[in-house]
Amino acid sequence: MLLTQKAVAEGARALIYLTAQKADLLQRGKTEEERKEADELLGFLTPIAKAFLTEIGYEAANLGMQVFGGHGYISEWGMEQNVRDARIGMIYEGTTGIQALDLLGRKVLMTQGESLKGFTKQVHTFCKENADNEQMKPFIEPLAELNKEWGDLTMKVGMTAMKNREEVGAASVDYLMYSGYAVFAYLWARMAKVAQDKLAEGTSEELFYTAKVQTARFYFTRMLPRTKAHAVSMMAGADTLLDMPEEAFAL
Amino acid sequence: MADYQAPLRDMRFVLNEVFDAPALWASLPKVAESVDPETADAILEEAGKITSGVLAPLSREADEQGCKWSDGEVTSPDGFKEAYQTIVEGGWNGLGGNTEFGGMGMPKTLVAQFEEMMQGANMAFGLAPMLTAGACLAVDAHGSQELKEKYLPNMYSGVWSGAMDLTEPHAGTDLGIIRTKAEPNDDGSFNVTGTKIFITWGEHDMAENIIHLVLAKLPGAPKGPKGISLLLVPKFMVNDDGSLGERNSLSCGSIEKKMGIKGSATCVMNFDGAKGWLVGEENKGLNAMFTMMNYERLGVGIQGIGAAEASLQNAREYAMERIQSRAPTGAQQPEKAADPILVHPDVRRMLLTMKGYVEGGRAFSTYVAQWLDISKYADAAEEDRRKRAEGMVALLTPVAKAFLTDRGLDACIMGQQVLGGHGFIREWGQEQLVRDCRITQIYEGTNGIQALDLMGRKVVGSQGKLFELFAEDVATFIEENSSEESLRPYLEPLAAAFERLSDVTEHVIKQASDNPNAIGAASVDYLDLFGLTALGYMWARIVKAAAPKAGDDTSGFYSGKLKTARFYYDRVLPKTVSLAEGIRSGSESMMAHTAEEF
Ligand SMILES: Cc1cc2nc3c(=O)[nH]c(=O)nc-3n(C[C@H](O)[C@H](O)[C@H](O)COP(=O)(O)OP(=O)(O)OC[C@H]3O[C@@H](n4cnc5c(N)ncnc54)[C@H](O)[C@@H]3O)c2cc1C
Ligand SMILES: Cc1cc2nc3c(=O)[nH]c(=O)nc-3n(C[C@H](O)[C@H](O)[C@H](O)COP(=O)(O)OP(=O)(O)OC[C@H]3O[C@@H](n4cnc5c(N)ncnc54)[C@H](O)[C@@H]3O)c2cc1C
C-alpha cells in the first residue's frame, strides 16, 4: 500500500513538472518551432495529467486510509477527509470521461496520431540513449516495448473509429489510463536513471536515490502490468457497450 | 435520489433459476422442515416491502443527523426506533435462527437476500440486526444450554440486540494482545474490566437490552490468541424469570465522528467489573468466534453488494433522465436540447461494470451461502458432502468478504461519477453510499487480512487442497456444458482465466516454501484475481440459466443478462492478465525499502 502511494505521489510530481515545463516553453520558448512543439506536447499531456493523476491520486488516498485500519474511518485522523476531498478531482474541470474524449478524440486522433508521436519520439530517444546501460535494462526493455504497443494500439483504435464514431467513446477511458501508465513508465525510468547516475558518482543522499530506484522497480513490476488489461479492454469494441437497450439497464 | 427498490426479480432469478435453491433446500431435511418455495417467495416479497418502504426512506436523513451521545445514553436517528420495532414484529432478527429457541430456521441462501435488501436500503440501521444475528450464532453454537434458554429467544425476536466487543485501542487485527480482563466469581460468573473501542451499536435506545459478546483474558491465560475467552455481558441483568434486573456496570464513554454509516453508533465501551458468563470453553474464545465469522464475513460482503445495488439504481435512473451532449452518431432525441447521457459509450461502460459486479456478486454470495447451508445442515449420512462444503466455505469466505466489498466500493464510486458534480453533493445520496460502503473494507478483518487468510491459511496452508475443490467445481461445469451452444463464447475464456489462476496458485505455493514474504506480497492481488475469475464462473452460470429463455422473452431481462455477461468477459475479466503478471514478479520489489527509504 505504501509503495503504491509512493509511486503515485512521486510519479505524479514528475508528470506535473514535465507538463509545467511545456507550459513554460510555450510562453518563453526561444524559437517558434520550440514553442509549437511545446504546445502540442502540452495539449497531449494535459488531459492525462488531469484525469490520470486524479484517478490514481484517489486510489492512493484510499490506500492511505486503509493503512490506518479502523482509525482511518474516524474523522479525527484526517485520513477519511483526504479521501473525501480527493474525490472531487475526478469530477470538476471536466470529468475523467470528458478528459479521455479530449485526449483520444481531439488530441490524438484529430492530429492523426501526431501529438502522440511527439511524445513517443522522446521516449524512443531516451530508450536508445540507454540501450547499452546494463543497469537500466529492467526499465528500458519494457518501456521500449510499451512505447511501440502504444503506437500500435492507437493505430488500431483510430482505424475502428473511422468506421464507427462510437468506438472513440468506447475506448477512451481505457486509452487514457493506459497512456497515464505509459507516461509514468517513462518518468520512472528517467528518475531511475538519474538516481543510478548519482549513486554511481557517489552521493551523501544514498538512501534517497536508492529508494528512487526501488520504487521505480516496484512501479514497473507491480503497477505497469495494469496496461495489459486496459489494452484488451479498449480493443473490445463498442458493441458490448451499445447492444444493451435502455430498458434492460433497469431490469 | 432514486427510491431504493428491492431487486426481487434478480434475487428470484439467482435463487430459482441459476442455483435451483428449492432443490437444495429439499435435499437438506432440517431446512426442508422450515421452508418451501412458496414460503421463501412470500418472505422475499415481504422483505422487499419493509426494506424499500420502511428502512430506505430513513437513510439519507439519518446520515445528516447521526446518533447523539449524552451522559452515557445514545439516541438513534429519527425513525430508527420505530423501524426497529417493525423488524422485531416481523421476526426478521431471527430469520436464520435456531428453531429450538424461537428462530425461524431459514437457510442462508434465503437470509442472504434479505440481508442484501436491508443493507442496500440502510446500512447504518442494518448493522443492528446483523450484529444481533451474529451474536446469536455464537451463543447458539457455543453457549451452555442455560445461556441459550435465557438469552436466545429475546435476541432472535430482537427485543434484545447484540453487540460484538473485540477491538481495543491498541488491538484491532491482532486480538492476541487485548487487555480486557475477566475474573471468576464463586457463582460461575466473571467480572469483566477493560475498554473496548469502535463497538457498533454498543449502546442505543432501540432495544430493551443489549447483549455484549466480549473478548477478554482470564487470570493466568496463555499469551496471544490461545489465551482469549468469549464472555456474554448484558447491559441489564436478566432475572431467572426472564425479567430485566439492575443495570450492569458497563457504559458507553463516547461515540465516534466518522466518514459514513453515521446513523449507527460506534461506541467506546467501558467495562468496570461488569458481570458476564463464559460462552464456550475458557481460552477458546477465538474458536467460538470462528463459527460465526464465516457468516459475518459473507454478511459484510453482502453489504458491499447492497450498497452497489443502491448505487446502480441511482445511477441508471439519473443516466436516463440527465440530458447532456449528443450521441456520437448524432442526435437520438432531437426534440430535446441534448440526449440522455445513457447514449454515451463511457457512461454505459460505468453502468455495465456496476451491473457486472452487482449481479455477478449476488450470484457469488448466493453460491457461497449454498455451501454454508450444506455445511450446516447436511445429513449425518452425507459426511463427504458436508466436508466438501466446509472446505468451500473456508476457501470462499475471505473472497466473498474482500472482493465483494472492494468491487462494491468501485460500484459506488462509479455511480458517483455517472452523476457528475451531483454525485459529490449530498442531496443525491450517492456520495453517502461511497462513505457508507468504505467501512466494509475495514471491519470484520480488513481486506488485507482477508487476502492473507485466503493465500496463507487456506491456499498455501492446505497445499492447494482447498483450491482443488473449487477447481473441480469449475472444471465439472465446463465439461458438462461443453456442447452447450450458448456457452461456447464463454467457456474458453473461462477455462483460460481459470488456468491462469491455477498457474499462479501453484507458483505462489512453490515460492512460499522458501520465501516467507511470498504470501503477503501476492495476497491482495491474488484475492482480486480469484474474485474476478469466480465472477467469470458466475456469469457463465447466469448465461446457462438465461440463454434458453432469451429467445421468447419480451421483457429484456434474459437478453440483458447475456449482454452483461458479454461485457464482463470482454472488458472486466481481462484484468486477470495484469494481476497475474504483477503477482509473478514476486516480493523483491516490495521488501527492498528500508523504513527510512519510505
Ligand atoms: C465504524 C467501525 C465499526 C466497527 N465495529 C466494530 C464492532 O462492532 N466490534 C469490534 O470489535 N470492532 C469493530 N470495529 C473495529 C474493526 O474491526 C477494526 O478497526 C479492524 O479490525 C482493524 O483493526 P485496527 O483498526 O486496529 O487496524 P490495525 O490492525 O492497526 O491495521 C492497520 C493496517 O495494517 C494492516 N495489518 C495489520 N496487521 C497486519 C498483518 N499481520 N499483515 C498484513 N497487514 C496487516 C491492516 O490490514 C490495516 O490496513 C469497527 C471499526 C469501525 C471503524
Ligand atoms: C464541489 C464542486 C465545485 C465546482 N466548482 C465549479 C466552479 O467553480 N465553476 C464552475 O463553473 N463549475 C464548477 N463545478 C461544476 C463541475 O465542473 C461540473 O459538475 C462538471 O463539469 C460535470 O458536469 P455535470 O455535473 O453537469 O455532469 P454531467 O455533464 O451531467 O455528466 C454526468 C456524467 O456523464 C458523463 N458525460 C457527460 N457528457 C458526456 C459525453 N458527451 N460523453 C461521455 N460522457 C459524458 C460525465 O463524464 C459524467 O460521468 C463544481 C462542481 C462541484 C461538485
GROMACS .gro file of N, CA, C and O and ligand atoms in nm, chain A residues 88 91-98 101, chain B residues 318 322-326 341 344-347 350 417-422 424-425, ligand 2:
model
  173
   88ILE      N    1  -1.333   1.496  -0.556
   88ILE     CA    2  -1.385   1.596  -0.650
   88ILE      C    3  -1.295   1.610  -0.772
   88ILE      O    4  -1.340   1.646  -0.880
   91ILE      N    5  -1.407   1.486  -1.095
   91ILE     CA    6  -1.535   1.538  -1.143
   91ILE      C    7  -1.524   1.677  -1.204
   91ILE      O    8  -1.566   1.701  -1.317
   92TYR      N    9  -1.468   1.772  -1.131
   92TYR     CA   10  -1.474   1.910  -1.185
   92TYR      C   11  -1.363   1.938  -1.285
   92TYR      O   12  -1.276   1.856  -1.307
   93GLU      N   13  -1.371   2.050  -1.350
   93GLU     CA   14  -1.278   2.083  -1.460
   93GLU      C   15  -1.284   1.978  -1.570
   93GLU      O   16  -1.182   1.944  -1.629
   94GLY      N   17  -1.402   1.926  -1.597
   94GLY     CA   18  -1.414   1.820  -1.698
   94GLY      C   19  -1.390   1.685  -1.635
   94GLY      O   20  -1.279   1.657  -1.589
   95THR      N   21  -1.493   1.603  -1.632
   95THR     CA   22  -1.480   1.469  -1.570
   95THR      C   23  -1.373   1.386  -1.642
   95THR      O   24  -1.332   1.418  -1.754
   96THR      N   25  -1.334   1.279  -1.577
   96THR     CA   26  -1.238   1.186  -1.638
   96THR      C   27  -1.287   1.142  -1.776
   96THR      O   28  -1.208   1.135  -1.871
   97GLY      N   29  -1.416   1.115  -1.785
   97GLY     CA   30  -1.472   1.072  -1.913
   97GLY      C   31  -1.451   1.177  -2.022
   97GLY      O   32  -1.419   1.144  -2.136
   98ILE      N   33  -1.469   1.302  -1.984
   98ILE     CA   34  -1.455   1.410  -2.082
   98ILE      C   35  -1.307   1.433  -2.118
   98ILE      O   36  -1.272   1.456  -2.233
  101LEU      N   37  -1.213   1.171  -2.368
  101LEU     CA   38  -1.258   1.201  -2.504
  101LEU      C   39  -1.169   1.306  -2.567
  101LEU      O   40  -1.137   1.301  -2.686
  569TYR      N   41  -3.057   0.820  -1.307
  569TYR     CA   42  -3.001   0.951  -1.341
  569TYR      C   43  -2.959   0.955  -1.488
  569TYR      O   44  -2.986   1.052  -1.559
  573ARG      N   45  -3.089   1.256  -1.718
  573ARG     CA   46  -2.997   1.367  -1.737
  573ARG      C   47  -2.965   1.383  -1.885
  573ARG      O   48  -2.916   1.290  -1.948
  574ILE      N   49  -2.993   1.500  -1.940
  574ILE     CA   50  -2.957   1.517  -2.080
  574ILE      C   51  -2.836   1.609  -2.090
  574ILE      O   52  -2.826   1.711  -2.022
  575GLN      N   53  -2.739   1.566  -2.172
  575GLN     CA   54  -2.611   1.635  -2.182
  575GLN      C   55  -2.540   1.589  -2.308
  575GLN      O   56  -2.515   1.469  -2.324
  576SER      N   57  -2.511   1.678  -2.396
  576SER     CA   58  -2.443   1.648  -2.524
  576SER      C   59  -2.525   1.551  -2.611
  576SER      O   60  -2.623   1.493  -2.566
  577ARG      N   61  -2.476   1.534  -2.732
  577ARG     CA   62  -2.542   1.444  -2.828
  577ARG      C   63  -2.465   1.313  -2.838
  577ARG      O   64  -2.344   1.309  -2.816
  592ILE      N   65  -2.762   1.100  -2.101
  592ILE     CA   66  -2.621   1.058  -2.101
  592ILE      C   67  -2.604   0.907  -2.116
  592ILE      O   68  -2.493   0.861  -2.140
  595HIS      N   69  -2.401   0.779  -2.414
  595HIS     CA   70  -2.255   0.787  -2.426
  595HIS      C   71  -2.191   0.655  -2.389
  595HIS      O   72  -2.218   0.600  -2.282
  596PRO      N   73  -2.106   0.605  -2.479
  596PRO     CA   74  -2.043   0.476  -2.450
  596PRO      C   75  -1.978   0.472  -2.312
  596PRO      O   76  -1.986   0.372  -2.242
  597ASP      N   77  -1.914   0.581  -2.272
  597ASP     CA   78  -1.842   0.576  -2.145
  597ASP      C   79  -1.935   0.566  -2.024
  597ASP      O   80  -1.903   0.503  -1.924
  598VAL      N   81  -2.051   0.629  -2.035
  598VAL     CA   82  -2.148   0.617  -1.925
  598VAL      C   83  -2.199   0.473  -1.919
  598VAL      O   84  -2.215   0.414  -1.811
  601MET      N   85  -1.953   0.249  -1.744
  601MET     CA   86  -1.961   0.253  -1.598
  601MET      C   87  -2.081   0.173  -1.548
  601MET      O   88  -2.070   0.094  -1.454
  668GLN      N   89  -1.964   0.890  -1.025
  668GLN     CA   90  -1.908   0.950  -1.146
  668GLN      C   91  -2.016   0.971  -1.251
  668GLN      O   92  -2.014   1.071  -1.323
  669VAL      N   93  -2.111   0.878  -1.259
  669VAL     CA   94  -2.221   0.892  -1.355
  669VAL      C   95  -2.303   1.018  -1.324
  669VAL      O   96  -2.354   1.085  -1.412
  670LEU      N   97  -2.311   1.052  -1.197
  670LEU     CA   98  -2.387   1.170  -1.158
  670LEU      C   99  -2.307   1.300  -1.174
  670LEU      O  100  -2.358   1.409  -1.145
  671GLY      N  101  -2.182   1.289  -1.216
  671GLY     CA  102  -2.101   1.409  -1.234
  671GLY      C  103  -2.093   1.488  -1.104
  671GLY      O  104  -2.085   1.431  -0.996
  672GLY      N  105  -2.101   1.621  -1.115
  672GLY     CA  106  -2.092   1.706  -0.996
  672GLY      C  107  -2.199   1.674  -0.893
  672GLY      O  108  -2.176   1.685  -0.773
  673HIS      N  109  -2.315   1.629  -0.942
  673HIS     CA  110  -2.424   1.598  -0.849
  673HIS      C  111  -2.393   1.476  -0.763
  673HIS      O  112  -2.452   1.457  -0.657
  675PHE      N  113  -2.128   1.443  -0.610
  675PHE     CA  114  -2.047   1.490  -0.498
  675PHE      C  115  -2.130   1.563  -0.394
  675PHE      O  116  -2.086   1.591  -0.284
  676ILE      N  117  -2.254   1.593  -0.432
  676ILE     CA  118  -2.344   1.671  -0.348
  676ILE      C  119  -2.430   1.576  -0.265
  676ILE      O  120  -2.474   1.474  -0.314
  851LIG     C1  121  -1.758   2.089  -0.542
  851LIG     C2  122  -1.776   2.138  -0.683
  851LIG     C3  123  -1.715   2.255  -0.723
  851LIG     C4  124  -1.733   2.304  -0.853
  851LIG     N1  125  -1.676   2.424  -0.889
  851LIG     C5  126  -1.711   2.482  -1.007
  851LIG     C6  127  -1.673   2.615  -1.040
  851LIG     O1  128  -1.602   2.680  -0.962
  851LIG     N2  129  -1.716   2.669  -1.157
  851LIG     C7  130  -1.796   2.601  -1.244
  851LIG     O2  131  -1.833   2.653  -1.347
  851LIG     N3  132  -1.833   2.472  -1.217
  851LIG     C8  133  -1.793   2.413  -1.101
  851LIG     N4  134  -1.836   2.283  -1.072
  851LIG     C9  135  -1.912   2.207  -1.171
  851LIG    C10  136  -1.832   2.094  -1.239
  851LIG     O3  137  -1.731   2.146  -1.320
  851LIG    C11  138  -1.930   2.004  -1.313
  851LIG     O4  139  -2.002   1.934  -1.215
  851LIG    C12  140  -1.862   1.908  -1.407
  851LIG     O5  141  -1.816   1.978  -1.519
  851LIG    C13  142  -1.953   1.796  -1.458
  851LIG     O6  143  -2.074   1.847  -1.507
  851LIG     P1  144  -2.214   1.792  -1.455
  851LIG     O7  145  -2.209   1.786  -1.308
  851LIG     O8  146  -2.321   1.868  -1.518
  851LIG     O9  147  -2.216   1.642  -1.506
  851LIG     P2  148  -2.276   1.591  -1.643
  851LIG    O10  149  -2.219   1.673  -1.754
  851LIG    O11  150  -2.419   1.576  -1.633
  851LIG    O12  151  -2.207   1.448  -1.653
  851LIG    C14  152  -2.259   1.333  -1.589
  851LIG    C15  153  -2.181   1.212  -1.638
  851LIG    O13  154  -2.198   1.197  -1.777
  851LIG    C16  155  -2.073   1.195  -1.844
  851LIG     N5  156  -2.086   1.265  -1.971
  851LIG    C17  157  -2.146   1.384  -1.994
  851LIG     N6  158  -2.137   1.417  -2.123
  851LIG    C18  159  -2.069   1.317  -2.185
  851LIG    C19  160  -2.026   1.293  -2.319
  851LIG     N7  161  -2.052   1.379  -2.415
  851LIG     N8  162  -1.960   1.179  -2.344
  851LIG    C20  163  -1.932   1.091  -2.245
  851LIG     N9  164  -1.969   1.109  -2.119
  851LIG    C21  165  -2.037   1.221  -2.088
  851LIG    C22  166  -1.977   1.264  -1.749
  851LIG    O14  167  -1.843   1.220  -1.768
  851LIG    C23  168  -2.032   1.224  -1.614
  851LIG    O15  169  -1.980   1.100  -1.579
  851LIG    C24  170  -1.814   2.233  -0.944
  851LIG    C25  171  -1.873   2.112  -0.904
  851LIG    C26  172  -1.858   2.066  -0.776
  851LIG    C27  173  -1.925   1.938  -0.734
   0.00000   0.00000   0.00000
